[in-house]
XYZ file of N, CA and C in Angstrom:
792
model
N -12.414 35.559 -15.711
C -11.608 34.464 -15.165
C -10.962 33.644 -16.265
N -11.525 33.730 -17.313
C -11.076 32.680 -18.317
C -9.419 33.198 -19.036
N -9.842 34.387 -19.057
C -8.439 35.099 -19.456
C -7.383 34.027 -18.777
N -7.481 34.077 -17.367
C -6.497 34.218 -16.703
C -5.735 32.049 -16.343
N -6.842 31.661 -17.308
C -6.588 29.928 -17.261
C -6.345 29.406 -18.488
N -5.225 28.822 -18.447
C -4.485 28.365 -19.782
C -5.760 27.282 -20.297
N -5.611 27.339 -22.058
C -6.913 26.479 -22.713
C -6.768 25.283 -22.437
N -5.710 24.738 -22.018
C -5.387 23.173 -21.719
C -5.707 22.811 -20.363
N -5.956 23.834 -19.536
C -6.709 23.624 -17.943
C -7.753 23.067 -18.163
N -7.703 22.417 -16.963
C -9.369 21.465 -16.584
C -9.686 22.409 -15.189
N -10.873 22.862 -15.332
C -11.439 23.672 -14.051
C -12.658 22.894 -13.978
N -13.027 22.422 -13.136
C -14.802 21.804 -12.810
C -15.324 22.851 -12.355
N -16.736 23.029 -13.186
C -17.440 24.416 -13.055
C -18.008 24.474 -12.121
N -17.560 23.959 -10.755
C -17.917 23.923 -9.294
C -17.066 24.526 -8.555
N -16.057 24.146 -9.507
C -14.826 24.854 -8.609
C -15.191 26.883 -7.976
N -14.680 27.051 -7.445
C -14.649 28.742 -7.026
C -13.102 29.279 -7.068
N -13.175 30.105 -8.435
C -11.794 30.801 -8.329
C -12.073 32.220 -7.886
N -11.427 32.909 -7.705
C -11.381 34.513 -7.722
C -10.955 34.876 -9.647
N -11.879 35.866 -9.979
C -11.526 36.248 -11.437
C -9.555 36.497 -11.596
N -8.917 36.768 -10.118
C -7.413 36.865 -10.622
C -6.752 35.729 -10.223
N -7.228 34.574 -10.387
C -6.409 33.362 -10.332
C -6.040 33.041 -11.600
N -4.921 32.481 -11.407
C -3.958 32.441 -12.710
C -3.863 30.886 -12.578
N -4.047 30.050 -13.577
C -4.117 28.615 -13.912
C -3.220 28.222 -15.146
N -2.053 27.577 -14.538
C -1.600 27.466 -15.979
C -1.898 26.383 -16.687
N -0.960 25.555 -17.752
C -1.218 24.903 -18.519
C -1.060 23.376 -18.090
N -2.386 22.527 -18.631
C -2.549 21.091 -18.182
C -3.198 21.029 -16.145
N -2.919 21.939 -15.643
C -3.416 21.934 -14.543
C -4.891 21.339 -14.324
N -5.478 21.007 -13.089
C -6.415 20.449 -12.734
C -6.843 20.555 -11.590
N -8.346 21.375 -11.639
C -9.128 22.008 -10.802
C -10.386 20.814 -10.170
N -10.050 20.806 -8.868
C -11.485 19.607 -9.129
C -13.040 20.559 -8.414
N -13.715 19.951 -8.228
C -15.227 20.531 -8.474
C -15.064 20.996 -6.504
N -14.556 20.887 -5.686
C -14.880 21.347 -3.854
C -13.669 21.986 -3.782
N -13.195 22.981 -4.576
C -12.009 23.811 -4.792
C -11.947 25.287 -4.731
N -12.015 25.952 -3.399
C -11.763 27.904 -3.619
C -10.486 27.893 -3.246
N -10.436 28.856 -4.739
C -9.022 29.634 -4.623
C -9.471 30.844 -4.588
N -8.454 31.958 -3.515
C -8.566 33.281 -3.562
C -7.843 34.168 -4.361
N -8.069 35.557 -4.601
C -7.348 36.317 -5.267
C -5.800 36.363 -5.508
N -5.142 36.302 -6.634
C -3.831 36.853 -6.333
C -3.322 35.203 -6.755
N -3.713 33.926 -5.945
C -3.281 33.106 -6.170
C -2.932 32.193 -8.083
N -1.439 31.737 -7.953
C -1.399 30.871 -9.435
C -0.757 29.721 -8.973
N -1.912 29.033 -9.375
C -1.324 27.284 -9.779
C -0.362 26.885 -11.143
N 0.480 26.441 -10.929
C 1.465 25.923 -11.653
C 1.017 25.062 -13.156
N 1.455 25.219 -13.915
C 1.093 24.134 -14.924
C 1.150 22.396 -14.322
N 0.234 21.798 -14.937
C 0.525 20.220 -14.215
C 0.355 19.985 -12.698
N -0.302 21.234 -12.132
C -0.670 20.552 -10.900
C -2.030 20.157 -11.077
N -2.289 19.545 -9.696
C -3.819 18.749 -9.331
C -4.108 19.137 -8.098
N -5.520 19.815 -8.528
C -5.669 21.106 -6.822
C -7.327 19.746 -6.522
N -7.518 19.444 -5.411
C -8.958 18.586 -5.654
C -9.413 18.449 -4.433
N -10.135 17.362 -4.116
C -10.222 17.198 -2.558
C -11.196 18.707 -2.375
N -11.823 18.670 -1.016
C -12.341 19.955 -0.575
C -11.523 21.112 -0.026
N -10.857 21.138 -0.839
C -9.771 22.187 -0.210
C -9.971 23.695 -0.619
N -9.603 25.251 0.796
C -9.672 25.798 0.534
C -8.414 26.679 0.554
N -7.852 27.383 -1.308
C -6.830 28.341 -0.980
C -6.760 29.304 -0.855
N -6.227 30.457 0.170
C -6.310 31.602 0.368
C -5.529 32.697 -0.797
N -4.988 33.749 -0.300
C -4.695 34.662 -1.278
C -3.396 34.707 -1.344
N -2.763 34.902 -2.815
C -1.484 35.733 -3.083
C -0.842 34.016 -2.586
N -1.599 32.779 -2.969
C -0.143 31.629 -2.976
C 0.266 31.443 -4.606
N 1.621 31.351 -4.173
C 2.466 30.495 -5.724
C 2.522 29.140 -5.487
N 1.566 28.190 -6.200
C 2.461 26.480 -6.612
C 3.077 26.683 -7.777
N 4.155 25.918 -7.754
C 5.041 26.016 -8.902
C 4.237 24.615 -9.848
N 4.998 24.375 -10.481
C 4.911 22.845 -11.399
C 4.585 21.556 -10.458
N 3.199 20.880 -11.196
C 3.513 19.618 -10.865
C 3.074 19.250 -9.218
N 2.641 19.891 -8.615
C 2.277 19.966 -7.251
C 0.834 18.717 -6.788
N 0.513 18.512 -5.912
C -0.335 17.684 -5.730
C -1.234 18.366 -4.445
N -2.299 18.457 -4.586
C -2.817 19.577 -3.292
C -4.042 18.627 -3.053
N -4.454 18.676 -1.977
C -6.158 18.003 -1.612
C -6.043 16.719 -2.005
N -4.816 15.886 -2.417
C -5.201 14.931 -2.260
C -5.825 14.014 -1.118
N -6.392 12.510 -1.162
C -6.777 11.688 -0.228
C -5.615 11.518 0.574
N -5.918 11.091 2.180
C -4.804 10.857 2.968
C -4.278 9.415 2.243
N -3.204 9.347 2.677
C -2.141 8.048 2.635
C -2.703 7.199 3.511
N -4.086 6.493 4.069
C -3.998 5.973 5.285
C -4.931 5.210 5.241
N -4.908 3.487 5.522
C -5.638 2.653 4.760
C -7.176 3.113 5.873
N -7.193 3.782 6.903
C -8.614 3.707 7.265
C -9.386 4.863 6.533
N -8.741 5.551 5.846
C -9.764 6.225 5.298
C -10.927 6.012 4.097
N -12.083 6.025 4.398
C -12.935 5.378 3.460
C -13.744 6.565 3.020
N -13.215 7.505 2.599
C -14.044 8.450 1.469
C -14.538 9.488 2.147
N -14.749 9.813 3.935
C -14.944 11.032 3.928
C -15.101 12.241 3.534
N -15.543 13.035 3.679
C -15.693 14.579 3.465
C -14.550 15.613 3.872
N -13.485 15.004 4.071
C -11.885 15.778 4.943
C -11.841 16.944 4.544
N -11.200 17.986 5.105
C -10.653 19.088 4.458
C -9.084 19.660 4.429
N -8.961 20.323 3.348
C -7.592 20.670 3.419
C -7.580 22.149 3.420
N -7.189 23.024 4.589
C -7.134 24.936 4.161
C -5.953 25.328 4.096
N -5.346 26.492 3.352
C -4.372 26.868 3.140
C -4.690 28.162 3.291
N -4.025 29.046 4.052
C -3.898 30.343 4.200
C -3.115 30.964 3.133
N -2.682 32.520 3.309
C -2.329 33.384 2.272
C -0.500 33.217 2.000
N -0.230 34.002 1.103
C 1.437 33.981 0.890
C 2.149 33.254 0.788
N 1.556 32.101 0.433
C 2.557 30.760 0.625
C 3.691 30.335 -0.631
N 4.364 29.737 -0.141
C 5.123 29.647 -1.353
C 5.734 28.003 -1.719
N 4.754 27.037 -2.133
C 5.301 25.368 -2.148
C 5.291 25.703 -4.347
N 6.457 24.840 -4.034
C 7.664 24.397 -5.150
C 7.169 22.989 -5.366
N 7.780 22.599 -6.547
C 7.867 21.441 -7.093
C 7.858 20.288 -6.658
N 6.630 19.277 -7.056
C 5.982 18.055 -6.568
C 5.820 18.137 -4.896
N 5.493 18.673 -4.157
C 4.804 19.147 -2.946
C 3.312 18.244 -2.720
N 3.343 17.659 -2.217
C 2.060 16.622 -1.547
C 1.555 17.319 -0.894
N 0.048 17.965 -0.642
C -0.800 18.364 0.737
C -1.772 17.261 0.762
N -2.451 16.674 1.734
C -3.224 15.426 2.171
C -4.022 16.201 2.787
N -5.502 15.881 2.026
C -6.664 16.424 3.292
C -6.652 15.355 4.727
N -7.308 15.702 5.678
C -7.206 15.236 6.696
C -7.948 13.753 6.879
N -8.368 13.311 8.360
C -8.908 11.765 8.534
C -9.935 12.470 9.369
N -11.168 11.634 9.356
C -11.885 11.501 10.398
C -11.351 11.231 12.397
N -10.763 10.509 12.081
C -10.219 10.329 12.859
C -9.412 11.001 14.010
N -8.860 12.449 13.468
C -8.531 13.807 13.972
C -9.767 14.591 13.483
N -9.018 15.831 13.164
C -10.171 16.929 13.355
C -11.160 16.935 12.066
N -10.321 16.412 11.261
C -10.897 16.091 9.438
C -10.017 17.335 8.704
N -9.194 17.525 9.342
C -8.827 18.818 8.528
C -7.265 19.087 8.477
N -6.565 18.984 7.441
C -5.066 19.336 7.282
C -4.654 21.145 6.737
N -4.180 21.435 7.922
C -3.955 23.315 7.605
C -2.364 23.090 7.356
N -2.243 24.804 6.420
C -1.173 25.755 6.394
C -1.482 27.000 6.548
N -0.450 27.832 7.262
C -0.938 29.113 7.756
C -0.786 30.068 6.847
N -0.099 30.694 6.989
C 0.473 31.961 6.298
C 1.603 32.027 5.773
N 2.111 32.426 4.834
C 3.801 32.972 4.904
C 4.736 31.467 5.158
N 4.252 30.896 4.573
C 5.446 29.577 4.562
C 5.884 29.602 3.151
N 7.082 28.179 3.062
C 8.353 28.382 2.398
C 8.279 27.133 2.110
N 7.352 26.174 1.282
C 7.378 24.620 1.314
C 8.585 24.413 -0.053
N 9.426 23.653 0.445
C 10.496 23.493 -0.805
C 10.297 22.226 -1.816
N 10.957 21.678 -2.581
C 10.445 20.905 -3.697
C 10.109 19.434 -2.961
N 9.289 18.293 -3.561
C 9.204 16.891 -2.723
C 8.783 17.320 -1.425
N 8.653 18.087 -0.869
C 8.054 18.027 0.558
C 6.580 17.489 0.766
N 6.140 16.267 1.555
C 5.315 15.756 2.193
C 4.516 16.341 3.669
N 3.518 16.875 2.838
C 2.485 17.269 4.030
C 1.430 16.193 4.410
N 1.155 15.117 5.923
C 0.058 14.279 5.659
C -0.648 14.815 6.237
N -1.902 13.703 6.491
C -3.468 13.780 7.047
C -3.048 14.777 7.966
N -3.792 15.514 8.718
C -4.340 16.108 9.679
C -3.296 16.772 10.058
N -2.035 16.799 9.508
C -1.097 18.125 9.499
C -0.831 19.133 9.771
N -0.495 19.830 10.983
C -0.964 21.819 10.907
C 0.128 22.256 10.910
N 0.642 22.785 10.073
C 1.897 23.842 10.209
C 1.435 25.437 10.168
N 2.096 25.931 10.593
C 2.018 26.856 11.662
C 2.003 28.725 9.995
N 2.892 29.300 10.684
C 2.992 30.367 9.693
C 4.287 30.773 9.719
N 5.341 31.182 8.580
C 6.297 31.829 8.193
C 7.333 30.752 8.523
N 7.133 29.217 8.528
C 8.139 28.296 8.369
C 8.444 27.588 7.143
N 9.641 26.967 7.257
C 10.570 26.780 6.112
C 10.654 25.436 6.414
N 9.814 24.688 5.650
C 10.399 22.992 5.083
C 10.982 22.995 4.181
N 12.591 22.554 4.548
C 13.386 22.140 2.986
C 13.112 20.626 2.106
N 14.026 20.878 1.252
C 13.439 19.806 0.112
C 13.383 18.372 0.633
N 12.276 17.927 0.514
C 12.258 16.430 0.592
C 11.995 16.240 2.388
N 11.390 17.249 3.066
C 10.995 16.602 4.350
C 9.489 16.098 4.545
N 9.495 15.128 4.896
C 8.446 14.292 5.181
C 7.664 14.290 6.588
N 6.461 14.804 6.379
C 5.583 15.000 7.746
C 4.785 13.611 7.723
N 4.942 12.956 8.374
C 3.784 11.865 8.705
C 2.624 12.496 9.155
N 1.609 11.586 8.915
C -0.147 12.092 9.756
C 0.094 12.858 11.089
N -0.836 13.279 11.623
C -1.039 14.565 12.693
C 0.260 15.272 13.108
N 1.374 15.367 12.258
C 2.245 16.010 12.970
C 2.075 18.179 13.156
N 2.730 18.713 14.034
C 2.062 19.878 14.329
C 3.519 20.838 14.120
N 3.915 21.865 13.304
C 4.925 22.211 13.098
C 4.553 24.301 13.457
N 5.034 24.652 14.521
C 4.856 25.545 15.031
C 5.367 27.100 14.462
N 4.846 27.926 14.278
C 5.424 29.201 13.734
C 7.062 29.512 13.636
N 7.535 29.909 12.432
C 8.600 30.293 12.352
C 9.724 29.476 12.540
N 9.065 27.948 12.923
C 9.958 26.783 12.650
C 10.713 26.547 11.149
N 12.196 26.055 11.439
C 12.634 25.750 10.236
C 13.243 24.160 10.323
N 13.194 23.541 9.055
C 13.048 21.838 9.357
C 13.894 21.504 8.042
N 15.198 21.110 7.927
C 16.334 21.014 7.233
C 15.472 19.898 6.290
N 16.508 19.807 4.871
C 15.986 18.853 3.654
C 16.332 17.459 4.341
N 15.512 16.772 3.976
C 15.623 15.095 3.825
C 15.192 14.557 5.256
N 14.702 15.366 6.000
C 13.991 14.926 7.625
C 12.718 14.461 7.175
N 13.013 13.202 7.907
C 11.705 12.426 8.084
C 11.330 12.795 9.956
N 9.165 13.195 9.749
C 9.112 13.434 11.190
C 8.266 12.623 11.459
N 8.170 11.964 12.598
C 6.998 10.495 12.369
C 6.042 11.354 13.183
N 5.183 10.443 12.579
C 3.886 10.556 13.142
C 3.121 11.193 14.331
N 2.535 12.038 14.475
C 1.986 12.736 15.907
C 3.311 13.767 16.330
N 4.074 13.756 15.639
C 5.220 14.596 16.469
C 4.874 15.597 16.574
N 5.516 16.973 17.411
C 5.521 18.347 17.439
C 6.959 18.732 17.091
N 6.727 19.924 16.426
C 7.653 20.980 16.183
C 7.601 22.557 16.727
N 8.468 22.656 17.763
C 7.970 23.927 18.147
C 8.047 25.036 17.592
N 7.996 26.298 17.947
C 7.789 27.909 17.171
C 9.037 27.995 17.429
N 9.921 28.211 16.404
C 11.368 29.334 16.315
C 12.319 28.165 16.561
N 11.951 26.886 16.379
C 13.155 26.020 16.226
C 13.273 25.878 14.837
N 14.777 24.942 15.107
C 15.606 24.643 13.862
C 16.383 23.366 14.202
N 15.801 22.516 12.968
C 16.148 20.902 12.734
C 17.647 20.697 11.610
N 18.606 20.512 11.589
C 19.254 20.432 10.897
C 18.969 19.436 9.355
N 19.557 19.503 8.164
C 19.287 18.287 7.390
C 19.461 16.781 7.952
N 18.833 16.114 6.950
C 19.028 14.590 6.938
C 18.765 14.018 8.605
N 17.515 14.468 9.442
C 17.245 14.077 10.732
C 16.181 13.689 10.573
N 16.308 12.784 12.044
C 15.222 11.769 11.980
C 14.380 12.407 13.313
N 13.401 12.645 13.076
C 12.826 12.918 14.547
C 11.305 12.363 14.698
N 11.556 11.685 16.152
C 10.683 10.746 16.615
C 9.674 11.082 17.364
N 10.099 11.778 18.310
C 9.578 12.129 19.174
C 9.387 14.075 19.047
N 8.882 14.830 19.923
C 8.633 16.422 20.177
C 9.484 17.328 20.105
N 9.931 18.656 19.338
C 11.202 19.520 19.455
C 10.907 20.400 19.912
N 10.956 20.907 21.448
C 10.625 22.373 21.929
C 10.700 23.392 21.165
N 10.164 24.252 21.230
C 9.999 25.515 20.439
C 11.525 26.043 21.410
N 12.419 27.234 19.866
C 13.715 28.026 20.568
C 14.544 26.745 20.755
N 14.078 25.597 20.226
C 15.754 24.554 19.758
C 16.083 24.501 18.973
N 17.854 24.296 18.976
C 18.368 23.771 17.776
C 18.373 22.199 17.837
N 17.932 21.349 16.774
C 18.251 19.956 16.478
C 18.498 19.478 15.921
N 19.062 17.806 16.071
C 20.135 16.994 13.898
C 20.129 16.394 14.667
N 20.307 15.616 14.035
C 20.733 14.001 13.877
C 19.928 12.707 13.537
N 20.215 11.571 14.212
C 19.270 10.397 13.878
C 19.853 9.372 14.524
N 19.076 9.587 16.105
C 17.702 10.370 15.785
C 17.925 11.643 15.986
N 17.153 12.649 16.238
C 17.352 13.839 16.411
C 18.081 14.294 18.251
N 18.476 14.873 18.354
C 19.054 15.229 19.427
C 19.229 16.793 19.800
N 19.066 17.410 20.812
C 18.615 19.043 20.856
C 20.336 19.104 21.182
N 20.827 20.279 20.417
C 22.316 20.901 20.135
C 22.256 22.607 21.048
N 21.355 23.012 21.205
C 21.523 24.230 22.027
C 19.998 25.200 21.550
N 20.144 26.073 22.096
C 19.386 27.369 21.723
C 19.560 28.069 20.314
N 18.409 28.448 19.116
C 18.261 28.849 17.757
C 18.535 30.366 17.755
N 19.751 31.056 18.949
C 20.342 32.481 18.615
C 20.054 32.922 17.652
N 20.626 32.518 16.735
C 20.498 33.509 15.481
C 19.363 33.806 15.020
N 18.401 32.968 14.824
C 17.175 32.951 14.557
C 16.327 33.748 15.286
N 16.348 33.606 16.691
C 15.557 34.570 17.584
C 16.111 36.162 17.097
N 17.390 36.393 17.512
C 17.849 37.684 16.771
C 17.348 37.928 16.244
N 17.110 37.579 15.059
C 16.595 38.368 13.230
C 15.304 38.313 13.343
N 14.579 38.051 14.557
C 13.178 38.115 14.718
C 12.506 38.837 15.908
N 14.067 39.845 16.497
C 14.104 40.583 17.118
C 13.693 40.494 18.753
N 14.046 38.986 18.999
C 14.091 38.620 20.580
C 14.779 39.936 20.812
N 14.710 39.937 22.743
C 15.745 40.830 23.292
C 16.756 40.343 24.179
N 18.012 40.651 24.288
C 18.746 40.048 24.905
C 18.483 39.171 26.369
N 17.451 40.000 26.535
C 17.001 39.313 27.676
C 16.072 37.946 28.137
N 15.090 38.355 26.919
C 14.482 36.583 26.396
C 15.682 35.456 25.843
N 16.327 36.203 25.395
C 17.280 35.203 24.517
C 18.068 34.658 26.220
N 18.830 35.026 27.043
C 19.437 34.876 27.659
C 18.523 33.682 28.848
N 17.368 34.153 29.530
C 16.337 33.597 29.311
C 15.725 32.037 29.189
N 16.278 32.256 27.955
C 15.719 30.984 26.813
C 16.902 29.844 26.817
N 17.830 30.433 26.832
C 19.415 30.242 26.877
C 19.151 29.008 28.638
N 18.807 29.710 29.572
C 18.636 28.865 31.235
C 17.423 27.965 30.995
N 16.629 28.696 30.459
C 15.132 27.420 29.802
C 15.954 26.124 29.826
N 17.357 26.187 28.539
C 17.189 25.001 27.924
C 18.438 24.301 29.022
N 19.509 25.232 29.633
C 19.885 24.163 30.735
C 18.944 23.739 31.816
N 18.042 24.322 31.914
C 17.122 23.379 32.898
C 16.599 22.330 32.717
N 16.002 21.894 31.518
C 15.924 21.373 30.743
C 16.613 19.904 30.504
N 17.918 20.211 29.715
C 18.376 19.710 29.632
C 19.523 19.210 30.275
N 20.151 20.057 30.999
C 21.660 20.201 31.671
C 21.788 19.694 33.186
N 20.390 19.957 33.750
C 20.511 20.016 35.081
C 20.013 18.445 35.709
N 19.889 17.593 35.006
C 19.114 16.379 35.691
C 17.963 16.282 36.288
N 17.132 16.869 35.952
C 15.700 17.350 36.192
C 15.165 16.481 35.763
N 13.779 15.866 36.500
C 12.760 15.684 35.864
C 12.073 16.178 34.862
N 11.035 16.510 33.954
C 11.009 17.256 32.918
C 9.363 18.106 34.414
N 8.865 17.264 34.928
C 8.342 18.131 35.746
C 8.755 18.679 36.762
N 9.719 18.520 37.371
C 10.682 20.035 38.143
C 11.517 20.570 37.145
N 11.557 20.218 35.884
C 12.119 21.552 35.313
C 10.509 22.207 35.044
N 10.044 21.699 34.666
C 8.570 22.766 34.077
C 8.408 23.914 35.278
N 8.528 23.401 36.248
C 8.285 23.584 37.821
C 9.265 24.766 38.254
N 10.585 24.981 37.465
C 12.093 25.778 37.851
C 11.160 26.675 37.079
N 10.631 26.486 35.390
C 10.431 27.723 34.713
C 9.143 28.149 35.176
N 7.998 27.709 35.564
C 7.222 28.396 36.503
C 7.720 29.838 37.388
N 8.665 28.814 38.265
C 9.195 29.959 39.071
C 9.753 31.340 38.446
N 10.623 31.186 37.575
C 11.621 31.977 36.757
C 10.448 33.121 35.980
N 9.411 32.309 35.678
C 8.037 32.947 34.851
C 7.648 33.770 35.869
N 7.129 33.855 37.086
C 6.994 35.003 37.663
C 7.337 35.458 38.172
N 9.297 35.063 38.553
C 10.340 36.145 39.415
C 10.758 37.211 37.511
N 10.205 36.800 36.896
C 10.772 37.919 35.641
C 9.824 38.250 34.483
N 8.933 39.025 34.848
C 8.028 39.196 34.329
C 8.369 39.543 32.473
N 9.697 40.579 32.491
C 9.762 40.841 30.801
C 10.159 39.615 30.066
N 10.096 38.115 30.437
C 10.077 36.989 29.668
C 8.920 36.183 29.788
N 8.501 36.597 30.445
C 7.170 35.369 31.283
C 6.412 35.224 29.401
N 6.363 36.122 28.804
C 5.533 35.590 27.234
C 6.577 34.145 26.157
N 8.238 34.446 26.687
C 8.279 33.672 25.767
C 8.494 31.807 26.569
N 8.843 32.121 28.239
C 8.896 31.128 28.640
C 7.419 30.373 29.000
N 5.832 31.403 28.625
C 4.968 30.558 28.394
C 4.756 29.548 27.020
N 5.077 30.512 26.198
C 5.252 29.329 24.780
C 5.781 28.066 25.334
N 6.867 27.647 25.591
C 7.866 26.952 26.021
C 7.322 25.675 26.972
N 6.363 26.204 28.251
C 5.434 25.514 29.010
C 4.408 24.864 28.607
N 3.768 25.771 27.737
C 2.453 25.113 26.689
C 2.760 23.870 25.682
N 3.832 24.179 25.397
C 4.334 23.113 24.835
C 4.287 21.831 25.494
N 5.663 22.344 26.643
C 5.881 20.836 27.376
C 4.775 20.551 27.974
N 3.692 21.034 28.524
C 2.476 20.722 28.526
C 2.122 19.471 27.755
N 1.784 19.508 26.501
C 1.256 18.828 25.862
C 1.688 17.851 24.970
N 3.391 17.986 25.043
C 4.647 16.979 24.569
C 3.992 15.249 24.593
N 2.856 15.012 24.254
C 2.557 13.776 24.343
C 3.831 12.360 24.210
N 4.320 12.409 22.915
C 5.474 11.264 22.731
C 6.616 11.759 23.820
N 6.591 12.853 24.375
C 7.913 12.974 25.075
C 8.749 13.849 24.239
N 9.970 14.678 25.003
C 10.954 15.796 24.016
C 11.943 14.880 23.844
N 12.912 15.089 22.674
C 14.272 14.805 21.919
C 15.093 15.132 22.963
N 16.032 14.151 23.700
C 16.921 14.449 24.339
C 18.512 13.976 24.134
N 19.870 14.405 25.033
C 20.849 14.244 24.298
C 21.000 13.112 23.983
């Protein structure tokens, strides 16, 4: 293992690396720290907190991982922070272990794309194979769903949701919940249509897409309650069975939309 950690690293001999973790120079390992195989920390980062990293992630430079939450009730807990495999966070990147107060625990999944300045807080879960651009800011418990993508300079407050296979434009403010399969921008944020392209290249079929496409005028278009629309896609869910998987995502959601969805 030593090979593989620059002489100017600080590792606390508590820490748990895998012998192929790569540590570069000035970095800082604190003592409730597994890293898995494959993974390299950046020169000048600070990995600490009880956090655990999985395999095959890159931090670049300068990163901040396991730190304490941002949040004046926290008084020293035992929180945790896990990070799954493949990940890829860039330059000065914040992860916040979690609060008592939620589950104690701030996750990342798999296969994400964290870009430079991006803010992960307390009790945080983002999902797998999504893309935060530079400089977006997650407040405490927010929940950012698979294959979501979330434009640079968005601030998302607090408790929000982000659904699976949406897309937030830059410089948005979002307050409140973004269904999974939206497009959204602005400030505040406001839903602009269905994430086509995106579903495409992830090999929807014309027929979910189309589908997904009536989801969101029901939704949105038709003057619905948000419970007789839930109520329209019910129906639609078992007059068409080859969508009923993606218009359950969609339900589960609004299900549990606590602050309420982004509307026009």
């Amino acid at each position: 293992m030593a090979g593989n950690i620059h002489p100017t690293a600080v590792v606390d001999p508590a820490a748990k690396l895998d012998p192929t973790v790569v540590v570069g120079a000035y970095a800082m390992i604190g003592p409730g720290v597994t890293i898995g195989a494959g993974t390299e920390i950046g020169p000048y980062c600070m990995v600490d907190g009880v956090t655990t990293i999985g395999r095959d992630n890159r931090f670049y430079r300068y990163c901040s991982i396991g730190g304490m939450p941002q949040d004046k009730k926290y008084k020293g807990e035992p929180t945790r922070l896990e990070i799954g495999d493949r990940n890829t966070v860039r330059e000065f990147v914040t992860l916040n272990t979690g609060t008592v107060q939620d589950g104690g625990v701030t996750t990342l999944g798999d296969d994400n794309w964290i870009m430079a300045y991006v803010h992960v807080a307390h009790d945080c879960h983002i999902g797998s194979n999504t893309i935060l651009a530079n400089s977006v800011q997650l407040g405490g418990h927010v929940h950012v769903g698979d294959w979501a993508i979330v434009g640079g300079l968005t601030g998302v407050h607090q408790f929000a949701r982000i659904g699976a296979h949406s897309m937030t434009g830059g410089n948005s403010s979002l307050m409140q919940d973004t269904p999974p399969f939206v497009l959204a921008a602005g400030n505040p944020c406001r839903p602009v249509g269905v994430n086509v392209e995106g579903l495409k290249r992830r090999g929807f079929t014309p027929a979910e897409i189309s589908a997904l496409r009536d989801a969101y005028k029901t939704i949105y278009r038709r003057g619905l309650s948000l419970d007789a629309a839930r109520a329209e896609l019910r129906a639609r869910q078992q007059a068409e069975p080859e969508v009923a998987s993606r218009l359950q995502t969609l339900l589960d959601f609004l299900d549990v939309a606590s602050r309420g969805i982004i509307r026009p």
